[in-house]
Short mmCIF file of C-alpha atoms and ligand atoms in Angstrom, two decimals:
data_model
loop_
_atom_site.label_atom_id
_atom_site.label_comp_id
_atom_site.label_asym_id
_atom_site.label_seq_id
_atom_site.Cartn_x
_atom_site.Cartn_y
_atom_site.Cartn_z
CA UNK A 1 172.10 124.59 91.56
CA UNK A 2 169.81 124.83 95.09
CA UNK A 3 171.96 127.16 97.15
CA UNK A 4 174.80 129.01 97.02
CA UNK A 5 177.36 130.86 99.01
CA UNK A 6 178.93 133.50 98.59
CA UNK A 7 181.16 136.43 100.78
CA UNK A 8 178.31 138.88 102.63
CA UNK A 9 178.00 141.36 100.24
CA UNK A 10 177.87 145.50 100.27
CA UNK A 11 176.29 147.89 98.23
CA UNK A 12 178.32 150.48 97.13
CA UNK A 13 175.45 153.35 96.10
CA UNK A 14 172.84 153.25 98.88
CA UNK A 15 170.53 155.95 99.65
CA UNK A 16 169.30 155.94 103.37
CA UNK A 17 167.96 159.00 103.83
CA UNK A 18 167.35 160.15 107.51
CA UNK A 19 164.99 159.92 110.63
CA UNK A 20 162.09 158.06 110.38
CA UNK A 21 162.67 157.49 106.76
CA UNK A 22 166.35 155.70 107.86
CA UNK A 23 165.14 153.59 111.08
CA UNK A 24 162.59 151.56 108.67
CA UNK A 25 164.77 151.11 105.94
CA UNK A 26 168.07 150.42 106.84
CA UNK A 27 167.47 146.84 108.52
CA UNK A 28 166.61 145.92 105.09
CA UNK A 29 170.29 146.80 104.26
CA UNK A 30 171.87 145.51 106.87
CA UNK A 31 170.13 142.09 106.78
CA UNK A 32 171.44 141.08 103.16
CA UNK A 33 174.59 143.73 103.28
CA UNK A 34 177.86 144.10 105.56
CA UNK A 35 178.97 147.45 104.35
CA UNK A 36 177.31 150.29 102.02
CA UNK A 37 178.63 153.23 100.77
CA UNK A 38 175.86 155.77 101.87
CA UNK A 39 174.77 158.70 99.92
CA UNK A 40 175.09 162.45 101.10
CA UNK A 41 171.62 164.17 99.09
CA UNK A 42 170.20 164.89 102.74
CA UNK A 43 167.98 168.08 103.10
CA UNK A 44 170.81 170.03 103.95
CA UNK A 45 173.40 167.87 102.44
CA UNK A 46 176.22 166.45 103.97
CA UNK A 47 179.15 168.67 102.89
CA UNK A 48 181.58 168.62 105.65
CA UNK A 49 183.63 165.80 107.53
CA UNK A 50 181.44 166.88 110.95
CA UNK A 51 178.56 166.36 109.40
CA UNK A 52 179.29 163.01 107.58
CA UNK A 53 180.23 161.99 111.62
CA UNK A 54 177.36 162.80 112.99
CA UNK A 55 175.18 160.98 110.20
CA UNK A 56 177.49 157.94 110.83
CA UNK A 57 176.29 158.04 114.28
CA UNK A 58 172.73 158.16 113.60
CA UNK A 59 172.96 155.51 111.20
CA UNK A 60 174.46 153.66 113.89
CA UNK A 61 172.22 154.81 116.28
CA UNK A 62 169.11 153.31 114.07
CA UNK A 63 170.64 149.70 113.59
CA UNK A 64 168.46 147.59 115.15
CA UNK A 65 170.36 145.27 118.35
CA UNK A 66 172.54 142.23 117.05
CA UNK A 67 172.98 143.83 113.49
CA UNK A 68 176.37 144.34 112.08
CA UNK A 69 176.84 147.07 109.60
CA UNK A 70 178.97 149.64 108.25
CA UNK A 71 178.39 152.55 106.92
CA UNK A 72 180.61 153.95 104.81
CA UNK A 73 180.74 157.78 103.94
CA UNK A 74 180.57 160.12 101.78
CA UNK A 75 180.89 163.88 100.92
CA UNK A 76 178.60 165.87 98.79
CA UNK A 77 180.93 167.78 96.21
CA UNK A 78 179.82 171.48 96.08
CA UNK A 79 181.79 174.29 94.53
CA UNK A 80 183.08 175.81 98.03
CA UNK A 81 184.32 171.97 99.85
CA UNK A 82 187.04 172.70 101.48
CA UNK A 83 190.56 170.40 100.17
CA UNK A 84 191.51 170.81 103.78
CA UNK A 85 188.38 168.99 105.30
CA UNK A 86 187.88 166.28 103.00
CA UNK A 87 191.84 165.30 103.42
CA UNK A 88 191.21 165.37 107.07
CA UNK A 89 187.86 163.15 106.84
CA UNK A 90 189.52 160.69 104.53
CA UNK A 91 192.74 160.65 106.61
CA UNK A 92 190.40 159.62 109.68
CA UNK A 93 189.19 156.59 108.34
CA UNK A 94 185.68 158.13 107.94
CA UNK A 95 184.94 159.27 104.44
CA UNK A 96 185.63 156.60 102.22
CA UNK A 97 184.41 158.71 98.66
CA UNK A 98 183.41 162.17 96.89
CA UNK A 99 180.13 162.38 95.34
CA UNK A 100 179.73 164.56 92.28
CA UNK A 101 176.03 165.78 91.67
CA UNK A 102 175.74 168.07 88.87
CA UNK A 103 173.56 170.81 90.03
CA UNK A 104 169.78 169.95 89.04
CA UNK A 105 170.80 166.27 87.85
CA UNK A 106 168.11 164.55 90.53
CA UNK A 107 166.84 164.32 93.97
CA UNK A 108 168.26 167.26 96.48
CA UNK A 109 171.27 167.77 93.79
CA UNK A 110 170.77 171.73 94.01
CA UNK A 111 173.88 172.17 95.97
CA UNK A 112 175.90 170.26 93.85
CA UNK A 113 178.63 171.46 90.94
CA UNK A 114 177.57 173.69 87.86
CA UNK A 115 181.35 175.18 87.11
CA UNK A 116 183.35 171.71 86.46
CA UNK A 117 186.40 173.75 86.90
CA UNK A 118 185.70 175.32 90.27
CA UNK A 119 186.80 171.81 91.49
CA UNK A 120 189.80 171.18 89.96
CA UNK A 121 191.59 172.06 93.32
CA UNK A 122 189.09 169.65 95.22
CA UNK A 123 189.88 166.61 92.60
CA UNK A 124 193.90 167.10 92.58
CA UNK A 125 193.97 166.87 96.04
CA UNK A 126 191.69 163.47 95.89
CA UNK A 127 193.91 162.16 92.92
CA UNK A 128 197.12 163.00 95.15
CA UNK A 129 195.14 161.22 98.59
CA UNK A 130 194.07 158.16 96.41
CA UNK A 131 190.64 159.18 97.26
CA UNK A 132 187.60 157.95 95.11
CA UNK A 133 184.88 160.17 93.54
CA UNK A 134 181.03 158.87 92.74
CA UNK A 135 179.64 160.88 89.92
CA UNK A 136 176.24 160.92 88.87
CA UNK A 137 177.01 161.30 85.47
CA UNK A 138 173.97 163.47 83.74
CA UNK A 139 174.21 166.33 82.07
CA UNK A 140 171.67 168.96 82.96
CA UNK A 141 171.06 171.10 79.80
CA UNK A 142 167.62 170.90 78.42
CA UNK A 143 168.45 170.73 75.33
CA UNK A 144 170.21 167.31 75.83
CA UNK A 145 167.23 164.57 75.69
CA UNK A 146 167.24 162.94 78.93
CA UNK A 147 167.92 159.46 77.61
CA UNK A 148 171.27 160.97 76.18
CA UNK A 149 171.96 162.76 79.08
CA UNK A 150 174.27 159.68 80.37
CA UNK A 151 176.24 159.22 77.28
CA UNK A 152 176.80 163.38 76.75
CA UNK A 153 178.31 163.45 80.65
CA UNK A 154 181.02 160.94 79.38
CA UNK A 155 182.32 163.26 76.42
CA UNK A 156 181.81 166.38 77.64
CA UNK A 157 182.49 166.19 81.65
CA UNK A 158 183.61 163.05 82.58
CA UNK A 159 186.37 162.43 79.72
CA UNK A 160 187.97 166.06 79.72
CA UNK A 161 187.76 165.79 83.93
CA UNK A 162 189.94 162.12 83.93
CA UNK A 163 192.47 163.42 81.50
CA UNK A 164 193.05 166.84 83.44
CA UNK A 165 193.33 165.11 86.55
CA UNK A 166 195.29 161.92 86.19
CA UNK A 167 195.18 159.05 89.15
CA UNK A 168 191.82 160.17 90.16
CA UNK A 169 189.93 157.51 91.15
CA UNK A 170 186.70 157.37 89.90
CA UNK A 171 183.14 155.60 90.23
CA UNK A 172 180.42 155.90 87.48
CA UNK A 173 177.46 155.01 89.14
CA UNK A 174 174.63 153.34 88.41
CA UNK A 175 175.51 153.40 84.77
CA UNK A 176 171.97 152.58 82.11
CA UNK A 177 174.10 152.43 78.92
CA UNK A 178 176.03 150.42 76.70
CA UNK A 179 177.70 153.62 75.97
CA UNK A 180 178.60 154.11 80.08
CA UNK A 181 179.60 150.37 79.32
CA UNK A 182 182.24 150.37 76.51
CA UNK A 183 183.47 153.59 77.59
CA UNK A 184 184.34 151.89 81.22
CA UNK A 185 185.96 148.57 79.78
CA UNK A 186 188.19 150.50 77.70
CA UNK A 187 189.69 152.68 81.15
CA UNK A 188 192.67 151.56 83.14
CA UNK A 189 191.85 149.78 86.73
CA UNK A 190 191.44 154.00 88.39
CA UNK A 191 187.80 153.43 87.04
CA UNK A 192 185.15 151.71 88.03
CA UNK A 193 181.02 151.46 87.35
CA UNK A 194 178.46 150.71 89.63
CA UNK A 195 175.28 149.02 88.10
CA UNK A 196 172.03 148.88 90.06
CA UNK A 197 169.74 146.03 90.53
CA UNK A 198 166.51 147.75 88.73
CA UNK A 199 168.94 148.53 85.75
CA UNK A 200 169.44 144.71 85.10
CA UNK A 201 165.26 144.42 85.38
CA UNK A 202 163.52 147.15 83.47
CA UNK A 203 163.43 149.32 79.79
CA UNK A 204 161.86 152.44 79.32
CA UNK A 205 158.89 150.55 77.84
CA UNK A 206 158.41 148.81 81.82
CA UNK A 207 158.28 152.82 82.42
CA UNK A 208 155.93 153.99 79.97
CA UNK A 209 154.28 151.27 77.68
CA UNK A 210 150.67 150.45 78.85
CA UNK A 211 150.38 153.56 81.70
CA UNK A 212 152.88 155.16 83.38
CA UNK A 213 154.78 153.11 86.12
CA UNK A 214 155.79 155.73 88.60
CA UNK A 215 157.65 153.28 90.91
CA UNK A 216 160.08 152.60 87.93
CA UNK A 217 161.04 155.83 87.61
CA UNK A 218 164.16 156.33 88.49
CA UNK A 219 167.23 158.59 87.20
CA UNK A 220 169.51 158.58 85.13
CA UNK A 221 166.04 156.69 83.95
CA UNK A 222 165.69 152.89 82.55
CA UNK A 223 166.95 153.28 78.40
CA UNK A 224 166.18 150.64 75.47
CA UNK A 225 166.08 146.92 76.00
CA UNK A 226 170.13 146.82 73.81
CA UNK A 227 171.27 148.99 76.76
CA UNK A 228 169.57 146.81 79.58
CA UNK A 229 171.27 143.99 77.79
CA UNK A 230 175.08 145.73 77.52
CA UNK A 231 174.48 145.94 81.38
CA UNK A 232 173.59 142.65 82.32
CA UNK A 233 176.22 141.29 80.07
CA UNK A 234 178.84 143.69 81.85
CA UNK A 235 177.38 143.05 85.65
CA UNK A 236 177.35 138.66 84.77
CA UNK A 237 180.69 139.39 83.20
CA UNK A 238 182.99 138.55 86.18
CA UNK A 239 185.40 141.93 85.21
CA UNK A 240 186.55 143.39 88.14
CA UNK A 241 185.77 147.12 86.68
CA UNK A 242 181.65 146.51 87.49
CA UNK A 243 179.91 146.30 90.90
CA UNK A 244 177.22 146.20 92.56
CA UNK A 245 175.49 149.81 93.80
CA UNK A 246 171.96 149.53 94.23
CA UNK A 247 170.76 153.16 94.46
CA UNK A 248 168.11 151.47 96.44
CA UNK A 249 166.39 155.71 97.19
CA UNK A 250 163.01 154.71 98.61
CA UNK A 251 160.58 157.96 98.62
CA UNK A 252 156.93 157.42 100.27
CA UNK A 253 154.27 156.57 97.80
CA UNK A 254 152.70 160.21 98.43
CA UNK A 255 155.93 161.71 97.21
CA UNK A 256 155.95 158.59 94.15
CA UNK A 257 152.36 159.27 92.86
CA UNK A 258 152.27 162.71 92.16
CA UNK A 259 152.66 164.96 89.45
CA UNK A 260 155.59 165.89 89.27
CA UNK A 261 157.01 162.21 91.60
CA UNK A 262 159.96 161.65 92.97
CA UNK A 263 163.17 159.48 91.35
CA UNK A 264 163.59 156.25 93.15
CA UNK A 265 163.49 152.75 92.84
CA UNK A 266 163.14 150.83 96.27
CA UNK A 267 165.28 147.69 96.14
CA UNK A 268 166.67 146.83 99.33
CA UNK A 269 164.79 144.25 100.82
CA UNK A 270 164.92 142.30 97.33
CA UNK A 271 168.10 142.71 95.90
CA UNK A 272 169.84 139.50 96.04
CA UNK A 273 166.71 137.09 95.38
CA UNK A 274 166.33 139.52 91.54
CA UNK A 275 170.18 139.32 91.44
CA UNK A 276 170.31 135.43 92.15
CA UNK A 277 167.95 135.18 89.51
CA UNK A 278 169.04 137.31 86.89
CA UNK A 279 172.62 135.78 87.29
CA UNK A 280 170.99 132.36 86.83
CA UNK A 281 168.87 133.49 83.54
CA UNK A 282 172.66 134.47 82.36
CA UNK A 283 174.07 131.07 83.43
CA UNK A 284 176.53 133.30 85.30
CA UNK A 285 175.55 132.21 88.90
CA UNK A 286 179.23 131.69 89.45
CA UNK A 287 180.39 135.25 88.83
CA UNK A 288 177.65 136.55 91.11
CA UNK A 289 179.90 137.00 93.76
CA UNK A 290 182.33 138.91 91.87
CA UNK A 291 179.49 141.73 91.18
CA UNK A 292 178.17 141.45 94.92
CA UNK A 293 181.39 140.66 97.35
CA UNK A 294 184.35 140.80 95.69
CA UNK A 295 184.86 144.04 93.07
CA UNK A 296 183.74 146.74 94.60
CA UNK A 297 185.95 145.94 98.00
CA UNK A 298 188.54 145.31 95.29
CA UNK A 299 188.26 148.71 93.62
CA UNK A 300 187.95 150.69 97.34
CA UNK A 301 191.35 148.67 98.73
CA UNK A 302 188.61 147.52 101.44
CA UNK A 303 189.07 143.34 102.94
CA UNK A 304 186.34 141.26 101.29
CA UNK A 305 184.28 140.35 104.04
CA UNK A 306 184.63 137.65 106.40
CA UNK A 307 181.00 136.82 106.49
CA UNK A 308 179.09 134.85 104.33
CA UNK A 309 175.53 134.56 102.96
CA UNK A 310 173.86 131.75 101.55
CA UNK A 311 170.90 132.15 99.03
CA UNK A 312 168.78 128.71 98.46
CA UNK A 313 166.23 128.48 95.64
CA UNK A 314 162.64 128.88 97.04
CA UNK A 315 160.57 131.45 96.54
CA UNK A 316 161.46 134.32 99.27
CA UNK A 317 158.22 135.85 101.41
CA UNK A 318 159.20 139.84 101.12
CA UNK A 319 156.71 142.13 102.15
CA UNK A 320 155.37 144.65 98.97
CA UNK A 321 155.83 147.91 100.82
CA UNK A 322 157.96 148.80 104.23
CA UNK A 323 155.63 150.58 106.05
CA UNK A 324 157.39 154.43 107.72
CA UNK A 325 156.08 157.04 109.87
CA UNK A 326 155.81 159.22 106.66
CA UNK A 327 153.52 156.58 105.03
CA UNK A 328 154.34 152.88 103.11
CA UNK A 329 157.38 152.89 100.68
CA UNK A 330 156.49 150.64 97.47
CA UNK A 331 159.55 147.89 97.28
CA UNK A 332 160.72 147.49 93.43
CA UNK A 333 158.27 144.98 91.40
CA UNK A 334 160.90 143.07 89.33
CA UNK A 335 157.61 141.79 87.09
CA UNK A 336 158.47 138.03 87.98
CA UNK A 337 158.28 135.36 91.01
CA UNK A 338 160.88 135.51 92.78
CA UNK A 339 162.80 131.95 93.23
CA UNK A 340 165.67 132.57 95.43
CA UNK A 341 165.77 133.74 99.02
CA UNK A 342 168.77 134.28 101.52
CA UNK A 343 168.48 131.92 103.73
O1 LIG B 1 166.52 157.67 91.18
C1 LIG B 1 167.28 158.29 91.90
N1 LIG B 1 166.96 158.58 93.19
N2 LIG B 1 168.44 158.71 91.40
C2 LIG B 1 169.25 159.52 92.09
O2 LIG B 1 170.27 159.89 91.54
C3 LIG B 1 168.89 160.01 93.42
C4 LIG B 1 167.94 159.12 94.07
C5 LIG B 1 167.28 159.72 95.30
O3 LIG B 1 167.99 160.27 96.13
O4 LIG B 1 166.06 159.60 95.43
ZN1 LIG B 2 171.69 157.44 93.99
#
């Protein structure tokens, strides 16, 4: 196969920060994607419906002239949201998800939830709107080994939190186990799990074997090469339950290469040419639109998009950083040529 066409597609885990930060990233977005579901770990974060408005307008406000995008929004879960507000913001039209951070899980997460059961009102109320909640599913404790932290969140929060609140719609995000995996196919259609791009690409070795790769890191961070493998099995798969969520989170290189860096991997701009490929290694280059266009819409009760996008094999020219006026952000290094642009 030379080219192929699928729906446009969205991302449904985006990080696009804000400012100067937002204005060079997001035409990288909204070049390849139609719709993203952006995340709410601003500096403060974005807790209420008014301020989830007014960062849809600045988002808007930053698209370049002649690009179409939507952002879709989200609230950042925090022990004191308000039922009342996020009914309101969902009712609108505007808020389209619930994020759950556990407090201290990653990047500007200090806000979020510590007490599970402080919000049990919160989650009813979602359950009884049909609204869905993104959960970053970590635990925090340090005596949990942070490449178990994913598959200890599933039996001890995530489990006990889906059977006290039944109809809840949930999202496990960028999920980096075969653990995340099974436990997801084996869930009625109220669940689903995003997988990112970077997840499909690296192991913990690309992280740490040979020097330390600081641009890889990323959390919950890269496991062994069986769970890289559970997850591109799962995203070629074709089931409706997994879609794509890029957690594209690009930090500057100052904030990457430093002692104690920043989590991020930076994959907007090259998304779809590592996901055409990576599909194609899988001989699954027919169920690509399933993880790109079609699921996730599916799962949100959102029309698949009109639009189209057509990806031809030759070798894309992408630059290696996107240059902001906070300094160049590194774009994710899948380790290979690329062979597949959008045309
Ligand atoms: O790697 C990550 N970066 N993971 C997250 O959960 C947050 C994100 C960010 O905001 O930088
Ligand atoms: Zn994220």
């Amino acid at each position: 196969m030379t080219s192929l066409t699928i729906a446009r597609p969205d991302d449904w885990h985006l990080h696009l920060r804000d400012g100067a930060m937002m204005r060079a990233v997001l035409p990288w977005t909204a070049r390849d994607f139609a719709r993203a579901i952006i995340m709410p770990n601003l500096v403060p974060p974005v807790v209420t419906g008014d301020q989830a408005a007014a960062y849809r307008d600045r988002i808007l406000s930053a698209l370049p002239d002649g690009m179409d995008f939507d952002p879709l929004m989200t609230l950042y879960l925090t022990e004191d949201t308000d039922a009342d507000d996020v009914t309101a913001a969902h009712q609108s039209g505007l808020v389209k998800a619930v994020k759950l951070y556990p407090a201290g899980a990653t990047t500007n997460s200090a806000s979020g939830v510590t007490n599970f059961d402080n919000i049990r009102p919160v989650l009813e109320r979602m359950a009884e709107i049909g609204l869905p909640l993104c959960v970053h599913g970590e635990v925090t404790d340090h005596d949990i080994d942070i490449f178990d932290r994913e598959a200890v969140f599933i039996d001890r929060v995530l489990d006990p939190i889906r059977r006290a609140t039944p109809g809840l719609r949930v999202v496990m995000e960028h999920i980096t186990t075969s653990n995340a995996v099974d436990y997801a196919r084996a869930q009625d259609d109220s669940l689903g799990a995003t997988i990112t791009t970077h997840h499909l690409v690296i192991n913990r070795n690309h992280i740490l074997a040979g020097g330390i790769k600081p641009h890889y890191y990323c959390l919950p961070v890269a496991k062994r090469e069986e769970h890289r493998l559970a997850l591109r099995a799962a995203a070629t798969s074709g089931e409706a339950r997994f879609f794509l969520g890029t957690d594209s989170a690009p930090h500057t290189d100052a904030n990457k290469l430093l002692p104690c860096g920043c989590a991020g991997c930076f994959t907007a701009p090259n998304t779809l040419p590592i996901l055409a490929q990576v599909f194609e290694e899988e001989s699954a280059l027919d169920r690509l639109e399933a993880f790109t266009s079609r699921n996730g819409p599916k799962f949100y009760g959102l029309p698949i998009n009109k639009g189209t996008v057509t990806l031809v094999k030759s070798a894309p020219t992408l630059p290696s950083h996107v240059d902001t006026d906070e300094g160049p952000v590194t774009v994710f290094d899948p380790g290979f040529d690329l062979m597949w642009s959008v045309q």
